[in-house]
Backbone as ProteinMPNN parsed JSONL, in Angstrom:
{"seq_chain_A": "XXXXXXXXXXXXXXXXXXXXXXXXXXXXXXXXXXXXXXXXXXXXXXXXXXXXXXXXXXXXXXXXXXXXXXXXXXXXXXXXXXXXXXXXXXXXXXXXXXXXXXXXXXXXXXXXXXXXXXXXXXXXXXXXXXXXXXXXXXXXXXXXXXXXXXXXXXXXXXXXXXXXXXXXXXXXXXXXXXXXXXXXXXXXXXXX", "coords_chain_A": {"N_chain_A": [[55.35, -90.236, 38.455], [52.692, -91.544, 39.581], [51.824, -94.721, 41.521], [50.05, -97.948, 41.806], [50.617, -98.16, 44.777], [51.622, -95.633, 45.068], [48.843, -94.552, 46.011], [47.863, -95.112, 47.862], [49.18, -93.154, 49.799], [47.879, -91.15, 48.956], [46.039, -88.622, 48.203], [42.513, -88.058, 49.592], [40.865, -89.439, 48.341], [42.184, -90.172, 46.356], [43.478, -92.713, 47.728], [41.15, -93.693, 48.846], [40.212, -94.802, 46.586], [42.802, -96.575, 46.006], [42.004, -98.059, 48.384], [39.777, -99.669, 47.571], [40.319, -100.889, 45.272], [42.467, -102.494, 46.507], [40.567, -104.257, 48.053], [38.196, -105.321, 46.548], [39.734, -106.87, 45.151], [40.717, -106.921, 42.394], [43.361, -106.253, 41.379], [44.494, -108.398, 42.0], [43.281, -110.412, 40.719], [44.006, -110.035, 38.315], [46.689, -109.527, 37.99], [48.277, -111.03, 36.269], [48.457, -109.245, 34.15], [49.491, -107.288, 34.164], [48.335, -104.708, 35.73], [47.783, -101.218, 35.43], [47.178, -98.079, 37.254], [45.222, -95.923, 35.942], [43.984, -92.322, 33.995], [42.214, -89.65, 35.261], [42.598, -89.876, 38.357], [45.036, -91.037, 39.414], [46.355, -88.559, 38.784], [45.454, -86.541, 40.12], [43.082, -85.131, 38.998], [40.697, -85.812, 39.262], [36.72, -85.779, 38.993], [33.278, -85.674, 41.027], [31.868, -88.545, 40.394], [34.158, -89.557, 38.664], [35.877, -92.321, 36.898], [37.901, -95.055, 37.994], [40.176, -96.107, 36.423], [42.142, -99.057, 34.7], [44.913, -100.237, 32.906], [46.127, -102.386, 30.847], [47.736, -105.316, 29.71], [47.631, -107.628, 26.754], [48.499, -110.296, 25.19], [46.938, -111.92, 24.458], [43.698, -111.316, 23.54], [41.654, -112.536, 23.495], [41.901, -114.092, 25.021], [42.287, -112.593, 27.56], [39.912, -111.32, 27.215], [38.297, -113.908, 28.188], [38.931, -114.747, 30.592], [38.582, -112.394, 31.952], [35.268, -112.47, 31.974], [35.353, -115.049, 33.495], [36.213, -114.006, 35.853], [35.537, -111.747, 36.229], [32.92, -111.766, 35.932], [30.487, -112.359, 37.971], [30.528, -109.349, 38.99], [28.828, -106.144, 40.191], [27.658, -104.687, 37.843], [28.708, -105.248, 35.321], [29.908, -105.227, 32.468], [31.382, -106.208, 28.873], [33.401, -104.89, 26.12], [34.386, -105.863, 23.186], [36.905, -104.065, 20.678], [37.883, -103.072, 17.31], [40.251, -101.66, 17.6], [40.85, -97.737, 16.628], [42.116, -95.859, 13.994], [45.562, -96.295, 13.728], [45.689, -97.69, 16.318], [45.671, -100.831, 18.442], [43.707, -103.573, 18.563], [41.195, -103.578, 21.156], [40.0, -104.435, 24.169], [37.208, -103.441, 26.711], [36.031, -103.639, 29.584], [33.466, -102.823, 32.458], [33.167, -102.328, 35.545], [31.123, -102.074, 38.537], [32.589, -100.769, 41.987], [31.837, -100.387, 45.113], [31.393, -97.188, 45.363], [32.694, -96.466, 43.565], [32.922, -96.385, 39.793], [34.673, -98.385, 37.325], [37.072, -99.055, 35.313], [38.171, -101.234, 32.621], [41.374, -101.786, 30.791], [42.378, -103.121, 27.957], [45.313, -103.91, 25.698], [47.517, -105.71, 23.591], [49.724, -104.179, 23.391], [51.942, -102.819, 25.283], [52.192, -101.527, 28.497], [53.059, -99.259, 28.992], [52.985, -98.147, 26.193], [50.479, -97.636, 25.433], [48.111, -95.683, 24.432], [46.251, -94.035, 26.347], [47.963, -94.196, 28.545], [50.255, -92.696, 27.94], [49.523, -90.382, 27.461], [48.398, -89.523, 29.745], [50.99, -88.803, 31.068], [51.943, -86.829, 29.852], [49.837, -85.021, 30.887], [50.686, -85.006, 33.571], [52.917, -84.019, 33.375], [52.123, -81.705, 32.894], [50.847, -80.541, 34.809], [52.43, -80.418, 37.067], [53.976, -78.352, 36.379], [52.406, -76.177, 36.621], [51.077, -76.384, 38.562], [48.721, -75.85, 41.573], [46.892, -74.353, 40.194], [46.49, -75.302, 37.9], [45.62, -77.926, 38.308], [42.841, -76.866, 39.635], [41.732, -75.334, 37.171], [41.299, -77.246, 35.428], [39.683, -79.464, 36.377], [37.667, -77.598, 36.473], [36.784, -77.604, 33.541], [36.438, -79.905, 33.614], [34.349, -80.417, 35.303], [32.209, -79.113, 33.942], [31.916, -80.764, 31.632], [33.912, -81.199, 29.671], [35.972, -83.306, 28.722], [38.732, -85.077, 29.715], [41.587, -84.925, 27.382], [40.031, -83.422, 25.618], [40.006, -81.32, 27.455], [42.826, -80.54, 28.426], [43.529, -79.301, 26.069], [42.384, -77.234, 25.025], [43.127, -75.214, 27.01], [45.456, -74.739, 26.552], [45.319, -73.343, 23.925], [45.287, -75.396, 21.873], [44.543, -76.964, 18.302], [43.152, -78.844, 16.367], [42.774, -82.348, 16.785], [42.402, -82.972, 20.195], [43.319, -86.251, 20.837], [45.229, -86.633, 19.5], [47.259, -84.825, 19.647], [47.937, -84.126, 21.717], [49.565, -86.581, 22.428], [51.599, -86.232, 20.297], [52.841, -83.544, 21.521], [53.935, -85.093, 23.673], [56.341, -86.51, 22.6], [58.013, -84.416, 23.337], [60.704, -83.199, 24.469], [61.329, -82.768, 28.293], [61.982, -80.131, 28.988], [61.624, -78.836, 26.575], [58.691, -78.948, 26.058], [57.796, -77.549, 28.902], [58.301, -75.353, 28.304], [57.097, -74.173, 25.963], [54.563, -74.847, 26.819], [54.496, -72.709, 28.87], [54.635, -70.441, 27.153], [51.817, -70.657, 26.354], [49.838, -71.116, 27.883], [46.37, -71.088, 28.924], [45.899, -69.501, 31.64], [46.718, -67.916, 34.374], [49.526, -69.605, 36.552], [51.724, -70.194, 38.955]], "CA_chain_A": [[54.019, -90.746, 38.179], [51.528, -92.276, 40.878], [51.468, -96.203, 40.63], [49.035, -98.093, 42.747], [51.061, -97.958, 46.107], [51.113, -94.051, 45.945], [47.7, -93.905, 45.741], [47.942, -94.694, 49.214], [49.465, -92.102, 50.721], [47.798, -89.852, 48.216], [44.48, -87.203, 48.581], [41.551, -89.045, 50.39], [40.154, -89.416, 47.038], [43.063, -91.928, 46.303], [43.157, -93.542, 48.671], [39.962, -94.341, 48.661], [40.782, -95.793, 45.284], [43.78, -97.674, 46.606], [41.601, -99.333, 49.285], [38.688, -99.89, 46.492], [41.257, -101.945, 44.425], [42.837, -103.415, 46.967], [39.597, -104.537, 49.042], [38.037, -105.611, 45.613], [40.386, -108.682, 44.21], [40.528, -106.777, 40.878], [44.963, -106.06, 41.077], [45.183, -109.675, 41.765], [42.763, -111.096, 39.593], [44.293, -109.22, 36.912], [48.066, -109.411, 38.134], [49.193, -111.456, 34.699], [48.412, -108.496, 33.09], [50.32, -105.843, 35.312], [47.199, -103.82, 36.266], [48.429, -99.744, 35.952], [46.232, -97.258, 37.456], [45.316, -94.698, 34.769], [43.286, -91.931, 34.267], [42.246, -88.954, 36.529], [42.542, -90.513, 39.437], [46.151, -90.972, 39.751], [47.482, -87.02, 38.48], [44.574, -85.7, 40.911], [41.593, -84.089, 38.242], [39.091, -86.124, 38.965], [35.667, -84.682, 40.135], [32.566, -86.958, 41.163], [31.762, -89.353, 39.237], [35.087, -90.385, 37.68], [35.898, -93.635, 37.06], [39.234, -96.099, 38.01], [40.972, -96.863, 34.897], [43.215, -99.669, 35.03], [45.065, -100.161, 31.666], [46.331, -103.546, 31.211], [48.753, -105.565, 28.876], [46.722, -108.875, 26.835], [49.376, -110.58, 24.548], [45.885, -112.62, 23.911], [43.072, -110.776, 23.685], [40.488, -113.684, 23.539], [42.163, -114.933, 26.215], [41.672, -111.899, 28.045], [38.261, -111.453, 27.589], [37.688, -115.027, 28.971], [39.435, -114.527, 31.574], [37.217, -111.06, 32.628], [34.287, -113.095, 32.315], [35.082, -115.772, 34.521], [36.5, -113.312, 37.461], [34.639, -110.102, 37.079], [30.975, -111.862, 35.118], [29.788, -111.932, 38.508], [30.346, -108.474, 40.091], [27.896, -105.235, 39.717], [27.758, -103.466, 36.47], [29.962, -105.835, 34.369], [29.887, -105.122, 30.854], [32.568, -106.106, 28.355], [33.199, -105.234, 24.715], [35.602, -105.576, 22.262], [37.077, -103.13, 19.781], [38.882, -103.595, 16.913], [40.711, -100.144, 17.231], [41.233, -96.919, 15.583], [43.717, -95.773, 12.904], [46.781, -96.572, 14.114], [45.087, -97.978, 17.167], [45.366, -101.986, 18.135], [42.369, -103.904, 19.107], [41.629, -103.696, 22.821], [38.712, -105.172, 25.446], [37.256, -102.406, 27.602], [35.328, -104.044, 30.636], [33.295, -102.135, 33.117], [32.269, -102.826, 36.889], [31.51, -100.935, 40.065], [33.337, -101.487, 43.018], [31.189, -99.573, 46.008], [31.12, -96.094, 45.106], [33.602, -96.399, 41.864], [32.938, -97.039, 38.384], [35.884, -98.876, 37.083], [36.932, -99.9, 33.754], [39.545, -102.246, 32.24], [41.058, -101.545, 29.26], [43.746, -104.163, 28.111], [45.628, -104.176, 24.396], [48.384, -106.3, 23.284], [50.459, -103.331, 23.296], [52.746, -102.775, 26.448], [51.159, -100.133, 29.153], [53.722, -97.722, 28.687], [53.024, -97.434, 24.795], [49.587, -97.382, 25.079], [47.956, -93.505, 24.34], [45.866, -93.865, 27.968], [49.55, -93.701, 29.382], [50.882, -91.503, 27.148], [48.425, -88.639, 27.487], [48.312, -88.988, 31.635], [52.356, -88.606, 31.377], [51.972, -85.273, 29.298], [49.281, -84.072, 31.543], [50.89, -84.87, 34.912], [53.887, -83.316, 32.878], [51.668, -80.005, 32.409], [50.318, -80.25, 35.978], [53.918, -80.46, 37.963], [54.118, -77.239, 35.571], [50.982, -74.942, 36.884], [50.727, -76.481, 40.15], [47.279, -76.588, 41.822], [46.095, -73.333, 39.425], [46.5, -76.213, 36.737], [44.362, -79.158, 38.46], [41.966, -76.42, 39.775], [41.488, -75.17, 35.73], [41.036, -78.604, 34.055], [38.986, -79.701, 37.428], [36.679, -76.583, 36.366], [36.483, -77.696, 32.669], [35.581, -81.456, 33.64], [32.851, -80.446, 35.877], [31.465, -78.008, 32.953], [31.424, -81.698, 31.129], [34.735, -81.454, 28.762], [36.725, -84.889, 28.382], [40.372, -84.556, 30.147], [42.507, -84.263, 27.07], [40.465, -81.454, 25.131], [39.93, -79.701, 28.253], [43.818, -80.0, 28.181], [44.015, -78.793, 24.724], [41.693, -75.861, 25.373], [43.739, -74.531, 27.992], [46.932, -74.539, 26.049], [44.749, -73.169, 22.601], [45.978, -76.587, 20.794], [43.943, -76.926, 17.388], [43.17, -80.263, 16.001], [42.442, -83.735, 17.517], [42.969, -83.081, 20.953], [43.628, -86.974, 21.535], [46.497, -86.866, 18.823], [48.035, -83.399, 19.792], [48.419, -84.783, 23.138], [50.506, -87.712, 21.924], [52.485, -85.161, 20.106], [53.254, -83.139, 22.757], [54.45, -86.157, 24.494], [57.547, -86.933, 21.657], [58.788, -83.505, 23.126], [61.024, -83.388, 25.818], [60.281, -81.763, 29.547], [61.888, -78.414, 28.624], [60.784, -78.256, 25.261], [57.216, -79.366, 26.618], [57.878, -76.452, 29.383], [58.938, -73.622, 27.728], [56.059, -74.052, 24.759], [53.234, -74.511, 27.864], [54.58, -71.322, 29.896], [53.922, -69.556, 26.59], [50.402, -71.115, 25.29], [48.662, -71.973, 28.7], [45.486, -69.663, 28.904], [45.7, -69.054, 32.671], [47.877, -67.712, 35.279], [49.972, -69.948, 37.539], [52.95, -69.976, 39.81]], "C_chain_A": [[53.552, -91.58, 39.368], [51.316, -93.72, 40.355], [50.556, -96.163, 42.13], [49.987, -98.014, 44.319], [51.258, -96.649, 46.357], [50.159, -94.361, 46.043], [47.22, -94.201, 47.457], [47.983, -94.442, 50.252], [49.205, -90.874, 50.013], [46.842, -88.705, 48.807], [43.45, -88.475, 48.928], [41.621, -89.688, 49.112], [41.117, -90.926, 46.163], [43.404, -92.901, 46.828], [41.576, -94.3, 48.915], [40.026, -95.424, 47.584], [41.784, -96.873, 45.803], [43.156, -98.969, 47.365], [40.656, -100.019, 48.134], [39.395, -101.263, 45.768], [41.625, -103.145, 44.894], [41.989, -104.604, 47.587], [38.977, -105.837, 47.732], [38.475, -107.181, 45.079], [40.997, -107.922, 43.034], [42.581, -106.857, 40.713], [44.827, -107.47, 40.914], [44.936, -110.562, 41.109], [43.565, -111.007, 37.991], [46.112, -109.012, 36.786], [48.959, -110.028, 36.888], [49.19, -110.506, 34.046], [48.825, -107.117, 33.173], [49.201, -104.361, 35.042], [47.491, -102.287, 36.275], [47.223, -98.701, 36.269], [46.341, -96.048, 36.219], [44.224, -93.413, 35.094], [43.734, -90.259, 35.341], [42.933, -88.617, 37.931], [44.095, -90.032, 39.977], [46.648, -89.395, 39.616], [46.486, -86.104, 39.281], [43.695, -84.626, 39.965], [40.179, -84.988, 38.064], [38.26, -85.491, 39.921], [34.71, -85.816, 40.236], [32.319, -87.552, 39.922], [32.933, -89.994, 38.289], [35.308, -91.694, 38.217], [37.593, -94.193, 37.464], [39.156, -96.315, 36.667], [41.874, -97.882, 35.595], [43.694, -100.065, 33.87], [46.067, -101.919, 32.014], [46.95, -104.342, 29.776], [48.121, -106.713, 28.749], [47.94, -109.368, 26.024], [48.207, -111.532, 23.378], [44.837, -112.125, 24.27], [41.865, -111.541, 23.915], [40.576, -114.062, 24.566], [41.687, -114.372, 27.431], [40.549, -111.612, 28.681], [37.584, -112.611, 28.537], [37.847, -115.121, 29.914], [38.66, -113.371, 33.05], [36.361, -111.557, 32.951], [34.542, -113.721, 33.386], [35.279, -114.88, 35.955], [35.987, -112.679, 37.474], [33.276, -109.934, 36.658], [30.704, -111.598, 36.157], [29.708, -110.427, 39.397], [29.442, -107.041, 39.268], [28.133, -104.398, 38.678], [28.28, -104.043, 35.469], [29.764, -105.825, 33.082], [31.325, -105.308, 30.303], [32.39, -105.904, 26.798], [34.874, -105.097, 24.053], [35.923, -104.395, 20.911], [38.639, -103.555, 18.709], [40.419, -102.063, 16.735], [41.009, -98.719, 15.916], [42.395, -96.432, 14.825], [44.654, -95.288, 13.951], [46.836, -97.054, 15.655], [45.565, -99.688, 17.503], [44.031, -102.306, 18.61], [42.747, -103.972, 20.678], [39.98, -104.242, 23.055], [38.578, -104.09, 26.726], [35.862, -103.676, 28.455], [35.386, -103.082, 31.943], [32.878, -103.078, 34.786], [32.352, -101.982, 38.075], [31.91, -101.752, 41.134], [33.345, -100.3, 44.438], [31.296, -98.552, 44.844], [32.272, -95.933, 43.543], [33.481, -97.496, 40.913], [34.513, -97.47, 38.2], [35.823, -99.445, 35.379], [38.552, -100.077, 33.004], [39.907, -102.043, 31.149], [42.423, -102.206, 29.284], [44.228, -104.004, 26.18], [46.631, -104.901, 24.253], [49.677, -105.087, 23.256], [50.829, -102.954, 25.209], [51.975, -101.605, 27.186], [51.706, -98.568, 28.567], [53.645, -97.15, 27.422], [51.436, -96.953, 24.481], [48.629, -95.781, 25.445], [47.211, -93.402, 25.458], [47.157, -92.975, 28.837], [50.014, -92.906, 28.734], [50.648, -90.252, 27.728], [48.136, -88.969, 28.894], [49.911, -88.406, 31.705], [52.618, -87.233, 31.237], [51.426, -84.944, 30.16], [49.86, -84.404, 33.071], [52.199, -84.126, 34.765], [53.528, -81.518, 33.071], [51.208, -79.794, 33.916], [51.538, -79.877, 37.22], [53.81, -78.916, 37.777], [53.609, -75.84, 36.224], [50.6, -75.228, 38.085], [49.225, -76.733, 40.618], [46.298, -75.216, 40.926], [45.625, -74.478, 38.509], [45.005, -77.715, 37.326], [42.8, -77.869, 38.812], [40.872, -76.097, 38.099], [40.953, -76.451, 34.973], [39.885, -79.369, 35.097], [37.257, -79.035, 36.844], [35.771, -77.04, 34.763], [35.719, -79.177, 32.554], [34.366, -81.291, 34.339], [31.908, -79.661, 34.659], [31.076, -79.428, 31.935], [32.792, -82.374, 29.901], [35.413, -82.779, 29.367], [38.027, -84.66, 29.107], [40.966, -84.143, 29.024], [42.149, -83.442, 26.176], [40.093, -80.18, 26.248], [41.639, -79.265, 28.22], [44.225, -78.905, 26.811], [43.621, -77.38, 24.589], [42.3, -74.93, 26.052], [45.121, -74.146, 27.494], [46.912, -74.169, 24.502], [45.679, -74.32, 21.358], [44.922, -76.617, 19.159], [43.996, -78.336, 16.921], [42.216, -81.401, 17.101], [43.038, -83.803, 18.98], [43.533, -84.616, 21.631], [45.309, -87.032, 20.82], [47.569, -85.586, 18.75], [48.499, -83.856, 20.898], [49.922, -85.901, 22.812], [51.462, -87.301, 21.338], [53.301, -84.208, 20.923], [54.274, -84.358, 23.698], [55.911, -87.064, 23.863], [58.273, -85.843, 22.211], [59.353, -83.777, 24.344], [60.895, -82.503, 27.202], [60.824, -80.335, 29.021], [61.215, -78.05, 27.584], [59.118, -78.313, 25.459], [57.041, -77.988, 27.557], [57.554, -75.725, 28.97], [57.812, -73.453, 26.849], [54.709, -74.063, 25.944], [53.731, -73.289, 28.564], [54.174, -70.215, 28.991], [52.793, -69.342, 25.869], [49.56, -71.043, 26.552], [47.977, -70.678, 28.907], [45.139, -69.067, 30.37], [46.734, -68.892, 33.67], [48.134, -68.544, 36.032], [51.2, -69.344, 37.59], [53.113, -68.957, 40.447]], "O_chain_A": [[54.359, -92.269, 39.991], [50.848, -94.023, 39.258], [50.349, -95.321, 43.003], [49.19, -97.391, 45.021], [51.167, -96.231, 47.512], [50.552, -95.287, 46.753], [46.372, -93.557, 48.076], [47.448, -94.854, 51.281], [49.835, -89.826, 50.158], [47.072, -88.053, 49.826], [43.63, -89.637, 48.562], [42.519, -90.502, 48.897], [40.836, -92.024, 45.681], [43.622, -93.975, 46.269], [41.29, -95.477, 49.131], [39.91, -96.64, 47.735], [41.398, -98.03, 45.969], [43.408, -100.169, 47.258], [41.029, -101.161, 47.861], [38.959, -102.414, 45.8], [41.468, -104.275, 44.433], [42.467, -105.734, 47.679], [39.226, -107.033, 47.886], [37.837, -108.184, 44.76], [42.027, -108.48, 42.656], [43.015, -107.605, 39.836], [45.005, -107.912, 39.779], [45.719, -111.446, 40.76], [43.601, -111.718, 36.987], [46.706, -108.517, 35.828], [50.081, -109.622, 36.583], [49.958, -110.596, 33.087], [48.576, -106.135, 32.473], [49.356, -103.354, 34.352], [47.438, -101.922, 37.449], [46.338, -98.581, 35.423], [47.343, -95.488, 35.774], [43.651, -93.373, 36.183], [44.78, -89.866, 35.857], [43.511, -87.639, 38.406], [44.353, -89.056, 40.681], [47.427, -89.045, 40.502], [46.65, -84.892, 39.139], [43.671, -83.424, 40.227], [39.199, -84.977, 37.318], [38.512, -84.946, 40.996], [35.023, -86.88, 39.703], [32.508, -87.168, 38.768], [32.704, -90.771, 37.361], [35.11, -92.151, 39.342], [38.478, -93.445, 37.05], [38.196, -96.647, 35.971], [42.31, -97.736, 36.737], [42.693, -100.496, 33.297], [46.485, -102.371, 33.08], [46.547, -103.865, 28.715], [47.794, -107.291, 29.785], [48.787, -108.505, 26.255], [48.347, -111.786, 22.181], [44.646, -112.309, 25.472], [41.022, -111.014, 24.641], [39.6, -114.416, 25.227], [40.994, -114.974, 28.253], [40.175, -111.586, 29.854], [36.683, -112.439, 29.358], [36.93, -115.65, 30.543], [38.396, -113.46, 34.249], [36.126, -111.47, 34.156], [34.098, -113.217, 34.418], [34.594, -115.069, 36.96], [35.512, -112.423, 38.581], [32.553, -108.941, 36.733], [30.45, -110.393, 36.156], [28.944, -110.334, 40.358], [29.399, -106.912, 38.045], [28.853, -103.404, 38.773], [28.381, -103.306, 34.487], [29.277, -106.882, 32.683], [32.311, -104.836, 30.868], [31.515, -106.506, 26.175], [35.935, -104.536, 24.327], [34.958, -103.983, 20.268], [39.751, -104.008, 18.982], [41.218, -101.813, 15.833], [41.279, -98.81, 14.719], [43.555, -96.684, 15.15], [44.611, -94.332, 14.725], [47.885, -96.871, 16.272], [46.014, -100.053, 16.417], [43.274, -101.427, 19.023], [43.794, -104.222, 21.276], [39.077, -104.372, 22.229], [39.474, -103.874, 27.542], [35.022, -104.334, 27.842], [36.395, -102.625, 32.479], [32.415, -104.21, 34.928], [33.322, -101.361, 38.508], [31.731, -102.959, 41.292], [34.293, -99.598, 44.79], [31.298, -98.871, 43.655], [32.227, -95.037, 42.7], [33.699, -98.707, 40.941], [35.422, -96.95, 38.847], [34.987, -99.96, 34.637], [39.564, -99.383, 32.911], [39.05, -102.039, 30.265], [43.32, -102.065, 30.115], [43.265, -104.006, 25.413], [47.061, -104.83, 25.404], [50.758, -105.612, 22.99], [49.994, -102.886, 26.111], [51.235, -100.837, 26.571], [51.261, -97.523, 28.092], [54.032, -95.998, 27.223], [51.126, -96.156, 23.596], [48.594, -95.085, 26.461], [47.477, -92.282, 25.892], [47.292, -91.886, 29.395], [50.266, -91.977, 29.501], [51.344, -89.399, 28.278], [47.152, -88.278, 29.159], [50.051, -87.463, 32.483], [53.237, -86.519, 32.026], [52.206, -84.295, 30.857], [49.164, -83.801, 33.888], [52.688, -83.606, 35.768], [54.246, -80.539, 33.276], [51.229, -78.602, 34.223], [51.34, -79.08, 38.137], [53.596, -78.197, 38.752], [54.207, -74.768, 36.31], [49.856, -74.48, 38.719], [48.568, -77.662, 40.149], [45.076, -75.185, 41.071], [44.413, -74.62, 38.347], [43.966, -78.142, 36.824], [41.763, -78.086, 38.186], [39.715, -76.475, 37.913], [40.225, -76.428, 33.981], [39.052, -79.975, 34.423], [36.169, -79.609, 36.793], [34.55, -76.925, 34.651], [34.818, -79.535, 31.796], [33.377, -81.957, 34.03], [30.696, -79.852, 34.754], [29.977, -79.341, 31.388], [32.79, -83.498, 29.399], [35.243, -83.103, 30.542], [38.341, -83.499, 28.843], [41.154, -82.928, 29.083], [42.977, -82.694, 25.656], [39.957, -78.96, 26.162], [41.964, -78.089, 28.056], [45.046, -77.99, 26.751], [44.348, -76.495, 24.138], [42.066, -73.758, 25.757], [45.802, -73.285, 28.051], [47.868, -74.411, 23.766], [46.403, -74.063, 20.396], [44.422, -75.5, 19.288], [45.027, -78.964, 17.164], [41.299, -81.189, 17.894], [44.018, -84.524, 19.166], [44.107, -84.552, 22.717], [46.323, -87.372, 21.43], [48.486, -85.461, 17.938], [49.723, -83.97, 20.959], [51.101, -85.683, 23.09], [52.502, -87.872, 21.666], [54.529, -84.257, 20.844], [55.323, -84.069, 24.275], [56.436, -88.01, 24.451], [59.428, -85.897, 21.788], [58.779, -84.43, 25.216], [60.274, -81.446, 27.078], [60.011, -79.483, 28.663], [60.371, -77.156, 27.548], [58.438, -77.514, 24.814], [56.193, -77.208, 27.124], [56.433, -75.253, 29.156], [57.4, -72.299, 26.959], [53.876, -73.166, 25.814], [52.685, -72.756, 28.934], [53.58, -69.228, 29.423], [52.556, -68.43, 25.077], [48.369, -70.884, 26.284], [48.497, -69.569, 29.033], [44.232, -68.239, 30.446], [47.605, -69.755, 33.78], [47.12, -68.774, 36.69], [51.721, -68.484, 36.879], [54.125, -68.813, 41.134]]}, "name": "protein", "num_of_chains": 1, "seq": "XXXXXXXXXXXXXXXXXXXXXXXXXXXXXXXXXXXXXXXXXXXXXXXXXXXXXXXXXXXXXXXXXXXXXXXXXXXXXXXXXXXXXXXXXXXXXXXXXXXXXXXXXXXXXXXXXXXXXXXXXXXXXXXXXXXXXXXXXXXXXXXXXXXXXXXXXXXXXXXXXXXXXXXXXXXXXXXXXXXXXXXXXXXXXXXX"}
């Protein structure tokens, strides 16, 4: 997986991001709360317009928030809201801001990075992308510019049925072969 120090020596495109972040303040503003790049960005399917994710660990969510305000009230775009989450969800604080040419947006829960379904569902799909190679980012590349969401363009591509955010998350209890072997015989397009 791509943390912020690949990003780089990654594709311009992350790098760009890398400097964005770094140039910014936002890692260090935000360093109590171990900052993880999420998203697109990092597994290489984003197309214009995507945004920086940075997913982020609150233990205090109030605290959080106050915290956003004071460091990132003044910079361009800054919106923050709270949510109390969905079933089986916790509450989280999504805060937005641009930073030059990238949207960015913060999303912090009391729940550790690595448990939270952001991370989850990039792990599966950089899982399915290792998989299909650049047929695979080109395909889901094709379906995000057409307007689909990342994980039901994933789901589409591998004819999943259901809630593509909670099929994903499913997928992601299985392990890499079993994850393998079930995408080499579902995915709807030729690689390798």
């Amino acid at each position: 997986m791509i943390t912020t120090a690949d990003l780089a020596s990654g594709n311009e495109r992350q790098q760009d991001a890398y400097h964005t972040l770094q140039g910014s303040g936002l890692l260090q503003r935000l360093a109590a709360h171990q900052p993880y790049p999420a998203g697109t960005v990092p597994i290489d399917i984003d197309i214009p317009g995507s945004d920086l994710d940075l997913l982020c660990e609150a233990a205090d969510l109030e605290a959080f928030e106050t915290l956003v305000h004071s460091e990132l009230g003044g910079m361009q775009g800054f919106q923050c809201k709270r949510g109390d989450g969905r079933a089986g969800q916790h509450p989280y604080v999504t805060c937005c801001v641009k930073v030059g040419n990238w949207p960015v947006e913060i999303f912090a829960q009391t729940t550790p990075v690595i448990r939270q379904n952001a991370y989850v569902h990039m792990l599966v799909e950089w899982e399915l992308l290792q998989l299909w190679g650049a047929a695979g980012h080109d395909k889901i590349r094709k379906l995000k510019l057409k307007g689909w969401k990342t994980e039901p363009a994933f789901a589409f591509v591998l004819g999943i049925q259901g809630n593509p955010y909670e099929e994903m998350l499913r997928l992601a209890t299985w392990n890499r072969d079993k994850l393998r072997s079930w995408a080499r015989l579902n995915t709807s397009f030729q690689f390798e």
